[in-house]
Short mmCIF file of C-alpha atoms in Angstrom, two decimals:
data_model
loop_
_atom_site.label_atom_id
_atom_site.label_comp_id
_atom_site.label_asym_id
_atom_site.label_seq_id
_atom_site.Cartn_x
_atom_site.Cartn_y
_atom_site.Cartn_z
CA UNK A 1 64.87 155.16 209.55
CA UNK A 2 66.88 151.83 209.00
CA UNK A 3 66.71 151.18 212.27
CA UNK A 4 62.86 151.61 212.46
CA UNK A 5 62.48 149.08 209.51
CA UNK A 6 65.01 146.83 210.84
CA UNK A 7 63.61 146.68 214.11
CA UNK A 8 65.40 144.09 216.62
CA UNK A 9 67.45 142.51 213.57
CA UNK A 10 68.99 146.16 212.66
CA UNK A 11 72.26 145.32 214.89
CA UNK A 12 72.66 142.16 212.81
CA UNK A 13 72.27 143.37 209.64
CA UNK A 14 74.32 146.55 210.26
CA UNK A 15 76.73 145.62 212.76
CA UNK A 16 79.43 148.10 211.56
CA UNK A 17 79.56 151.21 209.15
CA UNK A 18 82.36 152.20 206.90
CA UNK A 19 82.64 155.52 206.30
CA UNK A 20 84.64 158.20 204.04
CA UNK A 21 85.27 161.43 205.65
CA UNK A 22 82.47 163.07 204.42
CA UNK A 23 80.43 165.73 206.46
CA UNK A 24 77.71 163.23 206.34
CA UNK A 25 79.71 161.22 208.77
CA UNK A 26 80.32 163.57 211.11
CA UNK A 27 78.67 162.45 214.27
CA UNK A 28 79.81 158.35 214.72
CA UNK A 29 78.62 159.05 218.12
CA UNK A 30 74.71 159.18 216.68
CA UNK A 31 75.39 156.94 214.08
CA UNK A 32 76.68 154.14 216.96
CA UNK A 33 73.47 154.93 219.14
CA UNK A 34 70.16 154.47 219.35
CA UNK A 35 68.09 157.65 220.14
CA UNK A 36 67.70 155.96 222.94
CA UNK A 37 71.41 155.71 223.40
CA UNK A 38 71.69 151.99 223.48
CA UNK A 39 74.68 150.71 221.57
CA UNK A 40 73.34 149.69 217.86
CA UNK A 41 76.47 149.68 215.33
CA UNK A 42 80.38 150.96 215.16
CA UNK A 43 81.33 153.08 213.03
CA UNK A 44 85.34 153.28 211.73
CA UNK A 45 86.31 155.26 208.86
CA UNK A 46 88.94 154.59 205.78
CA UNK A 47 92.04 156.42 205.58
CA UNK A 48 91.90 160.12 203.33
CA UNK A 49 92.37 159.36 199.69
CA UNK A 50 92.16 155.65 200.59
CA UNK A 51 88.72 154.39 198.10
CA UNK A 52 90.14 150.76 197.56
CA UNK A 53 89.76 150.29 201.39
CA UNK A 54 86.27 149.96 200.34
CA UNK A 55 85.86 149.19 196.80
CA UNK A 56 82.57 147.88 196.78
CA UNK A 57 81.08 151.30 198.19
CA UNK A 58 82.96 152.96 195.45
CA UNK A 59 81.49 150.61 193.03
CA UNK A 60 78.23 152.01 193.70
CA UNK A 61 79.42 155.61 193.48
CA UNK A 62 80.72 155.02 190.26
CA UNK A 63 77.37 153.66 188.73
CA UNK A 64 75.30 156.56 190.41
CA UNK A 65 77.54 159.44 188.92
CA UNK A 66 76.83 157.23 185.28
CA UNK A 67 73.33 159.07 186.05
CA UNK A 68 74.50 162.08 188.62
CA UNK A 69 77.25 163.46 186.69
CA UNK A 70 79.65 164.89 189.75
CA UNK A 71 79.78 169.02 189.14
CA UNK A 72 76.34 168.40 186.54
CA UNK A 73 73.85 167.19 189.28
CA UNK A 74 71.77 168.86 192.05
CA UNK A 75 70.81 165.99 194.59
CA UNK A 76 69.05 168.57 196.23
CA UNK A 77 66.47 168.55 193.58
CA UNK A 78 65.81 164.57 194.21
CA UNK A 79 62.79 163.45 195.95
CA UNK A 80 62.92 160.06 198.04
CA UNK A 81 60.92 158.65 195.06
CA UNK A 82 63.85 159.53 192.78
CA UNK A 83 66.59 158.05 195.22
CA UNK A 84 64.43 154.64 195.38
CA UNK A 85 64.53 154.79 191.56
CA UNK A 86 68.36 155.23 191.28
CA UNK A 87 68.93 152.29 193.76
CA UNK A 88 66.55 150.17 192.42
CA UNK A 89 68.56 150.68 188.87
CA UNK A 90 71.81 150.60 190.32
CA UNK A 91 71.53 147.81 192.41
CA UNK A 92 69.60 145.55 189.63
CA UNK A 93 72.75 145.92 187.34
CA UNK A 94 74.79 142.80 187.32
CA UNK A 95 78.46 142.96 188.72
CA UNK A 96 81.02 140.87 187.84
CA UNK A 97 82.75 140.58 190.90
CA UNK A 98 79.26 138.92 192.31
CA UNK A 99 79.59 136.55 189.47
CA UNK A 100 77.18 138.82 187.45
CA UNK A 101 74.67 138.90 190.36
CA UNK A 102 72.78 142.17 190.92
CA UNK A 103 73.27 143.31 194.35
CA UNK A 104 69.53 143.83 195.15
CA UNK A 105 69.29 139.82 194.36
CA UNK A 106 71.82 139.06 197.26
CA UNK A 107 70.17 141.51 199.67
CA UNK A 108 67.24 140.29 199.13
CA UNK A 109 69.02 136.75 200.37
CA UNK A 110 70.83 138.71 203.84
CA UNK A 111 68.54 142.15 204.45
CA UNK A 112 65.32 141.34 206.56
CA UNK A 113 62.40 140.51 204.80
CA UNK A 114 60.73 143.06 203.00
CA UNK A 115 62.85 146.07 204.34
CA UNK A 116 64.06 146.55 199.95
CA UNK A 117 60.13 146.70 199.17
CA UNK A 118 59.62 149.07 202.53
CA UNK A 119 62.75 151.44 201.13
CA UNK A 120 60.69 151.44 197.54
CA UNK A 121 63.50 149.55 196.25
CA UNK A 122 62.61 146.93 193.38
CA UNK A 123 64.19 144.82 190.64
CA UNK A 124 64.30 146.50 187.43
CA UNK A 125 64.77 143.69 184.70
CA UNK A 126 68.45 143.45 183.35
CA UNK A 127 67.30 144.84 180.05
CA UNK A 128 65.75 147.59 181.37
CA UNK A 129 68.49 149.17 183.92
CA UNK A 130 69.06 152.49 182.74
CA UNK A 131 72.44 154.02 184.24
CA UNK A 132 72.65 157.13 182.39
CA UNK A 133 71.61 160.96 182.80
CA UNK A 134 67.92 160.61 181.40
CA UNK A 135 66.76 158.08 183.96
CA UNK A 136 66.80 161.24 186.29
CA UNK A 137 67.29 164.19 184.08
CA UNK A 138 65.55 166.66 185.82
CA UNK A 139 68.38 166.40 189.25
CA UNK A 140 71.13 167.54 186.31
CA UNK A 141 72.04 171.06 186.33
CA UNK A 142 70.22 173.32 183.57
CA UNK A 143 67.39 170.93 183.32
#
């Protein structure tokens, strides 16, 4: 699907993947090529038990389990509409290792044009970013 949105720029933007060992990474060979089987992107992964080999990616993790408690949450039950709304709130809240930048205000600077807006992806006002259970209540187990 990135690659679809992407287009011609998608080996530029994504020119290499980092990956834990999850099962979701469990065919680099696909994830490298094309459907057409054309070279698009490598793929290496970090070392077991290894998350500060890429702490950024964890960062991310950490804000999405503020509202997907791990062992309380069913991303089953999340639509794509729901997944746009998480990013949209995780990725408008300010980091202090980007200076207190949001991250969706410096991918709007490197990602191609409009591919945040074609993902569903906006910025939610600092004062309204809502990282906690409620924002998605109904993905929590029970609910």
């Amino acid at each position: 699907m990135l690659e679809s949105l992407c287009g011609e720029l998608f080996p530029k933007v994504f020119p290499i993947f980092l990956c834990d060992r999850g099962s979701e990474f469990s065919d680099p060979e696909r994830i490298e090529h094309s459907r057409n089987a054309k070279p698009r992107a490598k793929v290496y992964f970090c070392d077991p038990l290894q998350s500060q080999q890429k702490p950024k990616c964890e960062k991310n993790h950490v804000e999405i389990r503020k509202v997907l408690p791990k062992g309380e949450s069913d991303f089953d039950a999340l639509s794509k509409p729901d997944m746009a709304v998480l990013m949209s709130h995780v990725n408008s809240y300010g980091r202090e290792a980007l200076g207190w930048a949001a991250p969706y205000d410096l991918a709007q600077l490197t990602l191609p044009t409009n591919l945040l807006d074609r993902l569903s992806i906006g910025r939610i006002p600092a004062e309204e970013v809502t990282l906690k259970p409620y924002l998605l209540s109904h993905a929590i187990a029970g609910k």
